[in-house]
PDB file of C-alpha atoms in Angstrom:
ATOM      1  CA  MET A 298     -29.609  17.298  50.938  1.00 41.00           C
ATOM      2  CA  ALA A 299     -27.503  15.409  53.444  1.00 43.00           C
ATOM      3  CA  GLU A 300     -29.855  16.477  56.211  1.00 48.00           C
ATOM      4  CA  ALA A 301     -32.864  15.171  54.269  1.00 46.00           C
ATOM      5  CA  GLU A 302     -31.102  11.870  53.645  1.00 45.00           C
ATOM      6  CA  GLU A 303     -30.303  11.595  57.350  1.00 45.00           C
ATOM      7  CA  LYS A 304     -33.970  12.136  58.166  1.00 46.00           C
ATOM      8  CA  ASN A 305     -35.065   9.517  55.645  1.00 47.00           C
ATOM      9  CA  ASN A 306     -32.728   7.034  57.299  1.00 51.00           C
ATOM     10  CA  SER A 307     -33.761   7.950  60.831  1.00 66.00           C
ATOM     11  CA  CYS A 308     -33.722   5.113  63.309  1.00 68.00           C
ATOM     12  CA  GLY A 309     -37.447   5.370  64.028  1.00 66.00           C
ATOM     13  CA  THR A 310     -38.455   5.135  60.385  1.00 70.00           C
ATOM     14  CA  ILE A 311     -36.120   2.207  59.714  1.00 75.00           C
ATOM     15  CA  CYS A 312     -37.435   0.315  62.750  1.00 77.00           C
ATOM     16  CA  LEU A 313     -41.028   0.931  61.692  1.00 72.00           C
ATOM     17  CA  LYS A 314     -40.260  -0.292  58.166  1.00 76.00           C
ATOM     18  CA  TYR A 315     -38.730  -3.520  59.466  1.00 77.00           C
ATOM     19  CA  LEU A 316     -41.583  -4.097  61.929  1.00 78.00           C
ATOM     20  CA  LEU A 317     -44.200  -3.473  59.262  1.00 77.00           C
ATOM     21  CA  PHE A 318     -42.383  -5.699  56.790  1.00 79.00           C
ATOM     22  CA  VAL A 319     -42.328  -8.557  59.352  1.00 81.00           C
ATOM     23  CA  PHE A 320     -46.017  -7.980  60.012  1.00 79.00           C
ATOM     24  CA  ASN A 321     -46.831  -8.129  56.313  1.00 79.00           C
ATOM     25  CA  LEU A 322     -44.852 -11.334  55.969  1.00 82.00           C
ATOM     26  CA  LEU A 323     -46.790 -12.914  58.840  1.00 80.00           C
ATOM     27  CA  PHE A 324     -50.066 -11.580  57.453  1.00 78.00           C
ATOM     28  CA  TRP A 325     -49.271 -13.014  54.025  1.00 82.00           C
ATOM     29  CA  LEU A 326     -48.444 -16.406  55.558  1.00 83.00           C
ATOM     30  CA  ALA A 327     -51.693 -16.319  57.549  1.00 78.00           C
ATOM     31  CA  GLY A 328     -53.617 -15.693  54.328  1.00 79.00           C
ATOM     32  CA  GLY A 329     -51.839 -18.601  52.695  1.00 82.00           C
ATOM     33  CA  ALA A 330     -52.718 -20.831  55.660  1.00 79.00           C
ATOM     34  CA  VAL A 331     -56.406 -19.854  55.479  1.00 75.00           C
ATOM     35  CA  MET A 332     -56.471 -20.518  51.736  1.00 80.00           C
ATOM     36  CA  ALA A 333     -54.723 -23.859  52.252  1.00 81.00           C
ATOM     37  CA  VAL A 334     -57.353 -24.907  54.801  1.00 75.00           C
ATOM     38  CA  GLY A 335     -60.117 -24.085  52.319  1.00 74.00           C
ATOM     39  CA  ILE A 336     -58.435 -26.037  49.520  1.00 81.00           C
ATOM     40  CA  TRP A 337     -57.703 -28.941  51.888  1.00 76.00           C
ATOM     41  CA  THR A 338     -61.370 -29.005  52.898  1.00 69.00           C
ATOM     42  CA  LEU A 339     -62.476 -29.232  49.264  1.00 72.00           C
ATOM     43  CA  VAL A 340     -59.869 -31.765  48.171  1.00 72.00           C
ATOM     44  CA  ASP A 341     -59.164 -33.999  51.158  1.00 67.00           C
ATOM     45  CA  LYS A 342     -62.590 -33.851  52.825  1.00 63.00           C
ATOM     46  CA  SER A 343     -64.699 -33.847  49.671  1.00 63.00           C
ATOM     47  CA  ASP A 344     -65.861 -37.379  50.468  1.00 66.00           C
ATOM     48  CA  TYR A 345     -67.322 -36.207  53.789  1.00 64.00           C
ATOM     49  CA  ILE A 346     -69.007 -33.232  52.119  1.00 64.00           C
ATOM     50  CA  SER A 347     -70.649 -35.493  49.511  1.00 66.00           C
ATOM     51  CA  LEU A 348     -72.581 -37.243  52.295  1.00 69.00           C
ATOM     52  CA  LEU A 349     -74.231 -34.000  53.419  1.00 64.00           C
ATOM     53  CA  SER A 350     -77.284 -32.630  51.627  1.00 59.00           C
ATOM     54  CA  SER A 351     -76.472 -29.102  52.815  1.00 56.00           C
ATOM     55  CA  SER A 352     -74.040 -27.018  50.741  1.00 60.00           C
ATOM     56  CA  THR A 353     -73.038 -24.934  53.782  1.00 59.00           C
ATOM     57  CA  TYR A 354     -69.669 -26.609  54.251  1.00 61.00           C
ATOM     58  CA  MET A 355     -68.817 -26.351  50.550  1.00 67.00           C
ATOM     59  CA  ILE A 356     -69.696 -22.638  50.599  1.00 68.00           C
ATOM     60  CA  ALA A 357     -67.638 -22.168  53.777  1.00 65.00           C
ATOM     61  CA  ALA A 358     -64.626 -23.732  52.057  1.00 69.00           C
ATOM     62  CA  PHE A 359     -64.938 -21.359  49.090  1.00 76.00           C
ATOM     63  CA  ILE A 360     -65.267 -18.414  51.499  1.00 72.00           C
ATOM     64  CA  LEU A 361     -62.032 -19.489  53.205  1.00 71.00           C
ATOM     65  CA  ILE A 362     -60.239 -19.658  49.865  1.00 78.00           C
ATOM     66  CA  GLY A 363     -61.536 -16.210  48.876  1.00 79.00           C
ATOM     67  CA  ALA A 364     -60.665 -14.689  52.252  1.00 76.00           C
ATOM     68  CA  GLY A 365     -57.176 -16.185  52.121  1.00 78.00           C
ATOM     69  CA  ALA A 366     -56.611 -14.728  48.651  1.00 83.00           C
ATOM     70  CA  VAL A 367     -57.695 -11.258  49.810  1.00 82.00           C
ATOM     71  CA  VAL A 368     -55.431 -11.436  52.867  1.00 80.00           C
ATOM     72  CA  MET A 369     -52.461 -12.565  50.737  1.00 83.00           C
ATOM     73  CA  PHE A 370     -53.053  -9.725  48.272  1.00 85.00           C
ATOM     74  CA  THR A 371     -53.255  -7.251  51.156  1.00 82.00           C
ATOM     75  CA  GLY A 372     -50.004  -8.592  52.590  1.00 81.00           C
ATOM     76  CA  ILE A 373     -48.217  -8.172  49.245  1.00 84.00           C
ATOM     77  CA  LEU A 374     -49.601  -4.633  48.928  1.00 82.00           C
ATOM     78  CA  GLY A 375     -48.325  -3.838  52.419  1.00 80.00           C
ATOM     79  CA  CYS A 376     -44.840  -5.129  51.568  1.00 81.00           C
ATOM     80  CA  CYS A 377     -44.716  -2.978  48.427  1.00 81.00           C
ATOM     81  CA  ALA A 378     -45.943   0.083  50.309  1.00 77.00           C
ATOM     82  CA  THR A 379     -43.357  -0.458  53.059  1.00 78.00           C
ATOM     83  CA  ILE A 380     -40.368  -1.050  50.780  1.00 79.00           C
ATOM     84  CA  ARG A 381     -41.186   1.829  48.419  1.00 78.00           C
ATOM     85  CA  GLU A 382     -42.276   4.138  51.267  1.00 74.00           C
ATOM     86  CA  GLN A 383     -45.308   5.306  49.311  1.00 77.00           C
ATOM     87  CA  ARG A 384     -47.746   7.048  51.612  1.00 78.00           C
ATOM     88  CA  ALA A 385     -50.688   6.525  49.230  1.00 82.00           C
ATOM     89  CA  LEU A 386     -50.141   2.741  49.223  1.00 81.00           C
ATOM     90  CA  LEU A 387     -49.729   2.767  52.986  1.00 80.00           C
ATOM     91  CA  LEU A 388     -53.071   4.538  53.313  1.00 83.00           C
ATOM     92  CA  VAL A 389     -54.781   2.014  51.006  1.00 84.00           C
ATOM     93  CA  PHE A 390     -53.181  -0.836  52.943  1.00 82.00           C
ATOM     94  CA  CYS A 391     -54.365   0.557  56.267  1.00 82.00           C
ATOM     95  CA  VAL A 392     -57.909   0.998  54.942  1.00 84.00           C
ATOM     96  CA  LEU A 393     -57.946  -2.602  53.640  1.00 83.00           C
ATOM     97  CA  LEU A 394     -56.764  -3.862  57.028  1.00 82.00           C
ATOM     98  CA  LEU A 395     -59.524  -1.896  58.733  1.00 84.00           C
ATOM     99  CA  ILE A 396     -62.185  -3.242  56.339  1.00 82.00           C
ATOM    100  CA  ILE A 397     -61.047  -6.859  56.802  1.00 79.00           C
ATOM    101  CA  PHE A 398     -60.953  -6.367  60.568  1.00 79.00           C
ATOM    102  CA  LEU A 399     -64.480  -4.902  60.654  1.00 78.00           C
ATOM    103  CA  LEU A 400     -65.785  -7.731  58.450  1.00 72.00           C
ATOM    104  CA  GLU A 401     -64.253 -10.317  60.794  1.00 68.00           C
ATOM    105  CA  ILE A 402     -65.797  -8.687  63.852  1.00 70.00           C
ATOM    106  CA  THR A 403     -69.200  -8.290  62.146  1.00 67.00           C
ATOM    107  CA  ALA A 404     -69.205 -11.914  60.955  1.00 60.00           C
ATOM    108  CA  GLY A 405     -68.340 -13.129  64.456  1.00 58.00           C
ATOM    109  CA  ILE A 406     -71.099 -11.075  66.103  1.00 63.00           C
ATOM    110  CA  LEU A 407     -73.700 -12.113  63.512  1.00 56.00           C
ATOM    111  CA  ALA A 408     -72.744 -15.769  63.857  1.00 53.00           C
ATOM    112  CA  TYR A 409     -73.126 -15.593  67.650  1.00 56.00           C
ATOM    113  CA  VAL A 410     -76.475 -13.762  67.450  1.00 57.00           C
ATOM    114  CA  TYR A 411     -77.760 -16.121  64.746  1.00 49.00           C
ATOM    115  CA  TYR A 412     -76.764 -19.176  66.797  1.00 50.00           C
ATOM    116  CA  GLN A 413     -78.544 -17.856  69.903  1.00 52.00           C
ATOM    117  CA  GLU A 414     -81.734 -16.965  68.033  1.00 49.00           C
ATOM    118  CA  CYS A 415     -82.028 -20.124  65.934  1.00 49.00           C
ATOM    119  CA  PHE A 416     -80.975 -22.729  68.517  1.00 49.00           C
ATOM    120  CA  PRO A 417     -84.356 -24.557  68.451  1.00 50.00           C
ATOM    121  CA  LEU A 418     -84.352 -24.460  64.649  1.00 43.00           C
ATOM    122  CA  CYS A 419     -80.739 -25.622  64.550  1.00 50.00           C
ATOM    123  CA  TYR A 420     -81.686 -28.590  66.711  1.00 50.00           C
ATOM    124  CA  GLN A 421     -84.430 -29.444  64.211  1.00 48.00           C
ATOM    125  CA  LEU A 422     -82.029 -29.100  61.278  1.00 47.00           C
ATOM    126  CA  ASN A 423     -79.575 -31.323  63.131  1.00 61.00           C
ATOM    127  CA  ALA A 424     -82.265 -34.018  63.409  1.00 63.00           C
ATOM    128  CA  GLU A 425     -82.955 -33.666  59.686  1.00 59.00           C
ATOM    129  CA  LEU A 426     -79.220 -33.989  58.985  1.00 65.00           C
ATOM    130  CA  ARG A 427     -79.094 -37.205  60.998  1.00 70.00           C
ATOM    131  CA  ALA A 428     -82.064 -38.649  59.098  1.00 71.00           C
ATOM    132  CA  ASP A 429     -80.563 -37.593  55.771  1.00 72.00           C
ATOM    133  CA  LEU A 430     -77.169 -39.159  56.505  1.00 77.00           C
ATOM    134  CA  LYS A 431     -78.833 -42.383  57.659  1.00 79.00           C
ATOM    135  CA  GLU A 432     -80.868 -42.507  54.457  1.00 79.00           C
ATOM    136  CA  ARG A 433     -77.754 -42.078  52.318  1.00 81.00           C
ATOM    137  CA  MET A 434     -75.868 -44.745  54.229  1.00 83.00           C
ATOM    138  CA  VAL A 435     -78.546 -47.435  54.272  1.00 82.00           C
ATOM    139  CA  GLU A 436     -79.995 -46.826  50.806  1.00 85.00           C
ATOM    140  CA  ASN A 437     -76.986 -45.859  48.676  1.00 86.00           C
ATOM    141  CA  TYR A 438     -74.160 -47.959  50.098  1.00 88.00           C
ATOM    142  CA  GLN A 439     -72.814 -50.477  47.556  1.00 88.00           C
ATOM    143  CA  GLN A 440     -75.565 -49.598  45.094  1.00 87.00           C
ATOM    144  CA  PRO A 441     -74.982 -49.312  41.317  1.00 86.00           C
ATOM    145  CA  GLY A 442     -73.825 -45.844  40.318  1.00 85.00           C
ATOM    146  CA  GLN A 443     -73.175 -44.859  43.959  1.00 83.00           C
ATOM    147  CA  GLU A 444     -69.493 -45.773  44.122  1.00 85.00           C
ATOM    148  CA  HIS A 445     -68.513 -42.296  45.386  1.00 84.00           C
ATOM    149  CA  ILE A 446     -71.040 -42.581  48.236  1.00 85.00           C
ATOM    150  CA  THR A 447     -69.759 -46.063  49.106  1.00 88.00           C
ATOM    151  CA  ARG A 448     -66.161 -44.810  49.136  1.00 87.00           C
ATOM    152  CA  ALA A 449     -67.126 -41.795  51.263  1.00 86.00           C
ATOM    153  CA  ILE A 450     -68.978 -43.952  53.823  1.00 88.00           C
ATOM    154  CA  ASP A 451     -66.104 -46.428  54.118  1.00 90.00           C
ATOM    155  CA  ARG A 452     -63.615 -43.634  54.600  1.00 88.00           C
ATOM    156  CA  LEU A 453     -65.853 -41.832  57.095  1.00 87.00           C
ATOM    157  CA  GLN A 454     -66.279 -44.942  59.253  1.00 89.00           C
ATOM    158  CA  GLN A 455     -62.557 -45.728  59.210  1.00 91.00           C
ATOM    159  CA  ASP A 456     -61.258 -42.185  59.719  1.00 89.00           C
ATOM    160  CA  LEU A 457     -63.699 -41.283  62.506  1.00 88.00           C
ATOM    161  CA  LYS A 458     -63.796 -44.809  63.977  1.00 91.00           C
ATOM    162  CA  CYS A 459     -67.565 -45.159  63.917  1.00 90.00           C
ATOM    163  CA  CYS A 460     -70.247 -47.418  62.458  1.00 91.00           C
ATOM    164  CA  GLY A 461     -73.633 -46.373  61.104  1.00 87.00           C
ATOM    165  CA  SER A 462     -75.280 -42.972  61.124  1.00 84.00           C
ATOM    166  CA  ASN A 463     -76.762 -43.095  64.637  1.00 84.00           C
ATOM    167  CA  SER A 464     -75.453 -46.547  65.612  1.00 86.00           C
ATOM    168  CA  SER A 465     -74.301 -49.799  64.056  1.00 87.00           C
ATOM    169  CA  ALA A 466     -77.935 -50.989  64.260  1.00 87.00           C
ATOM    170  CA  ASP A 467     -78.739 -48.667  61.330  1.00 87.00           C
ATOM    171  CA  TRP A 468     -77.165 -51.201  58.997  1.00 90.00           C
ATOM    172  CA  ARG A 469     -79.908 -53.726  59.747  1.00 87.00           C
ATOM    173  CA  ASP A 470     -82.132 -51.640  57.465  1.00 83.00           C
ATOM    174  CA  GLY A 471     -79.426 -51.265  54.821  1.00 84.00           C
ATOM    175  CA  ALA A 472     -80.358 -52.150  51.253  1.00 86.00           C
ATOM    176  CA  TRP A 473     -76.993 -53.832  50.649  1.00 88.00           C
ATOM    177  CA  ILE A 474     -76.942 -55.827  53.904  1.00 87.00           C
ATOM    178  CA  GLN A 475     -80.194 -57.492  52.918  1.00 84.00           C
ATOM    179  CA  THR A 476     -78.875 -58.652  49.522  1.00 86.00           C
ATOM    180  CA  PRO A 477     -76.853 -61.809  48.712  1.00 87.00           C
ATOM    181  CA  GLY A 478     -73.907 -59.552  47.885  1.00 84.00           C
ATOM    182  CA  ALA A 479     -73.446 -58.786  51.593  1.00 87.00           C
ATOM    183  CA  ASP A 480     -72.685 -62.482  52.121  1.00 88.00           C
ATOM    184  CA  ARG A 481     -74.255 -62.590  55.608  1.00 89.00           C
ATOM    185  CA  ARG A 482     -72.408 -59.514  56.858  1.00 91.00           C
ATOM    186  CA  LEU A 483     -74.133 -57.592  59.656  1.00 91.00           C
ATOM    187  CA  VAL A 484     -72.169 -54.379  58.984  1.00 92.00           C
ATOM    188  CA  PRO A 485     -69.750 -53.216  56.257  1.00 92.00           C
ATOM    189  CA  ASP A 486     -66.138 -54.277  56.690  1.00 93.00           C
ATOM    190  CA  SER A 487     -65.205 -50.605  57.141  1.00 91.00           C
ATOM    191  CA  CYS A 488     -66.902 -50.734  60.554  1.00 93.00           C
ATOM    192  CA  CYS A 489     -64.226 -53.132  61.824  1.00 93.00           C
ATOM    193  CA  LYS A 490     -61.404 -51.995  64.066  1.00 92.00           C
ATOM    194  CA  THR A 491     -59.090 -54.134  61.940  1.00 92.00           C
ATOM    195  CA  PRO A 492     -60.650 -54.213  58.470  1.00 89.00           C
ATOM    196  CA  THR A 493     -60.352 -57.561  56.717  1.00 91.00           C
ATOM    197  CA  ASP A 494     -62.484 -59.333  54.151  1.00 91.00           C
ATOM    198  CA  HIS A 495     -65.809 -60.401  55.715  1.00 90.00           C
ATOM    199  CA  CYS A 496     -64.881 -59.035  59.152  1.00 91.00           C
ATOM    200  CA  GLY A 497     -68.368 -57.466  59.180  1.00 90.00           C
ATOM    201  CA  LEU A 498     -69.879 -60.888  59.884  1.00 90.00           C
ATOM    202  CA  ARG A 499     -69.531 -60.167  63.605  1.00 90.00           C
ATOM    203  CA  ASP A 500     -70.887 -56.923  65.099  1.00 87.00           C
ATOM    204  CA  HIS A 501     -69.540 -57.399  68.630  1.00 89.00           C
ATOM    205  CA  PRO A 502     -67.971 -54.276  70.227  1.00 89.00           C
ATOM    206  CA  SER A 503     -64.622 -56.081  70.342  1.00 90.00           C
ATOM    207  CA  ASN A 504     -64.683 -56.281  66.544  1.00 91.00           C
ATOM    208  CA  ILE A 505     -66.435 -53.123  65.310  1.00 91.00           C
ATOM    209  CA  TYR A 506     -66.639 -49.488  66.377  1.00 90.00           C
ATOM    210  CA  LYS A 507     -69.660 -48.949  68.599  1.00 87.00           C
ATOM    211  CA  VAL A 508     -69.842 -45.215  69.271  1.00 81.00           C
ATOM    212  CA  GLU A 509     -72.696 -43.530  71.092  1.00 79.00           C
ATOM    213  CA  GLY A 510     -74.412 -41.259  68.591  1.00 77.00           C
ATOM    214  CA  GLY A 511     -72.839 -43.015  65.619  1.00 83.00           C
ATOM    215  CA  CYS A 512     -70.928 -41.381  62.782  1.00 85.00           C
ATOM    216  CA  ILE A 513     -73.086 -38.238  62.773  1.00 82.00           C
ATOM    217  CA  SER A 514     -71.951 -37.335  66.307  1.00 81.00           C
ATOM    218  CA  LYS A 515     -68.323 -37.959  65.372  1.00 83.00           C
ATOM    219  CA  LEU A 516     -68.752 -35.861  62.224  1.00 78.00           C
ATOM    220  CA  GLU A 517     -70.304 -33.018  64.234  1.00 75.00           C
ATOM    221  CA  GLU A 518     -67.439 -33.228  66.729  1.00 78.00           C
ATOM    222  CA  PHE A 519     -64.938 -33.142  63.876  1.00 75.00           C
ATOM    223  CA  ILE A 520     -66.566 -30.061  62.347  1.00 68.00           C
ATOM    224  CA  LEU A 521     -66.847 -28.233  65.696  1.00 68.00           C
ATOM    225  CA  GLN A 522     -63.187 -28.872  66.495  1.00 72.00           C
ATOM    226  CA  HIS A 523     -62.143 -27.398  63.160  1.00 67.00           C
ATOM    227  CA  LEU A 524     -64.466 -24.422  63.635  1.00 64.00           C
ATOM    228  CA  LEU A 525     -62.850 -23.793  67.042  1.00 66.00           C
ATOM    229  CA  ILE A 526     -59.405 -23.884  65.459  1.00 67.00           C
ATOM    230  CA  LEU A 527     -60.490 -21.532  62.673  1.00 64.00           C
ATOM    231  CA  GLY A 528     -62.098 -19.204  65.224  1.00 65.00           C
ATOM    232  CA  SER A 529     -58.893 -19.095  67.260  1.00 69.00           C
ATOM    233  CA  VAL A 530     -56.841 -18.422  64.130  1.00 66.00           C
ATOM    234  CA  GLY A 531     -59.292 -15.665  63.167  1.00 67.00           C
ATOM    235  CA  LEU A 532     -58.917 -13.976  66.545  1.00 70.00           C
ATOM    236  CA  GLY A 533     -55.145 -14.217  66.265  1.00 71.00           C
ATOM    237  CA  ILE A 534     -55.201 -12.649  62.804  1.00 72.00           C
ATOM    238  CA  ALA A 535     -57.523  -9.886  64.051  1.00 74.00           C
ATOM    239  CA  PHE A 536     -55.062  -9.060  66.844  1.00 76.00           C
ATOM    240  CA  ILE A 537     -52.182  -9.010  64.349  1.00 75.00           C
ATOM    241  CA  GLN A 538     -54.212  -6.649  62.161  1.00 77.00           C
ATOM    242  CA  ILE A 539     -54.567  -4.148  65.015  1.00 81.00           C
ATOM    243  CA  VAL A 540     -50.795  -4.185  65.486  1.00 78.00           C
ATOM    244  CA  GLY A 541     -50.337  -3.795  61.734  1.00 77.00           C
ATOM    245  CA  MET A 542     -52.668  -0.793  61.582  1.00 79.00           C
ATOM    246  CA  ILE A 543     -50.754   0.860  64.418  1.00 81.00           C
ATOM    247  CA  PHE A 544     -47.395   0.293  62.668  1.00 76.00           C
ATOM    248  CA  THR A 545     -48.829   1.535  59.355  1.00 78.00           C
ATOM    249  CA  CYS A 546     -50.202   4.730  60.899  1.00 79.00           C
ATOM    250  CA  CYS A 547     -46.901   5.388  62.669  1.00 77.00           C
ATOM    251  CA  LEU A 548     -44.878   4.887  59.471  1.00 76.00           C
ATOM    252  CA  TYR A 549     -47.337   7.034  57.505  1.00 74.00           C
ATOM    253  CA  ARG A 550     -46.951   9.849  60.043  1.00 77.00           C
ATOM    254  CA  SER A 551     -43.168   9.443  60.154  1.00 75.00           C
ATOM    255  CA  LEU A 552     -42.887   9.731  56.363  1.00 70.00           C
ATOM    256  CA  LYS A 553     -45.206  12.746  56.398  1.00 61.00           C
ATOM    257  CA  GLU A 554     -43.031  14.523  58.974  1.00 56.00           C
ATOM    258  CA  GLU A 555     -39.860  13.751  56.981  1.00 54.00           C
ATOM    259  CA  ILE A 556     -41.396  15.216  53.790  1.00 52.00           C
ATOM    260  CA  TYR A 557     -42.108  18.457  55.578  1.00 48.00           C
TER     261      TYR A 557
END
């Protein structure tokens, strides 16, 4: 009995348990971070998303939330399996880690292949996105029943420091600019570097944001930067998963040897 207890408390097993517990804690936190990014995208950036006709970014946010929830659940399962030293739970945990890892790798490969094959089509879709955003900005801004679009455009131009879809000249065709309500403004006040009432009367570069490519280029840059960050985080999590699978297998084998 004493000998069995000594085996169960062997230094190797204890070290593996602590290492695996730390891994699970980090994995759980990573899942929480991924879920938080998805929720933040839906809540804080919902104005940006409302300007896009495509639902891709909304779907991507929901995928992030779902993936984060799965990772958090897996992390909790791993903690329970480690603390209770249940080999069956450890096996389930290891299998879940392997499945998540394979899904991450598959998604990355498919995304790269899809991007390479559809580059000409993507360029065409990008042109359509530009035209669509311009249409929303010039036709819906400050129009009755379009308050959410107006708020989204003002926030977009201030946050990303830009003016107009492709350039500030887009506003010359704006439905609101051509009405008495614009009060001789050339651009919305949200285009100004220092927004004040009627500051849009002057569209000189010293007064408004004149960015090459307009707000659509800044929005694309914003999205690409966040995709790069998410990609880097994904690679980091994938590396952590490999370490976790190694620790899990070692602990599983150690417990098996102690039973026999």
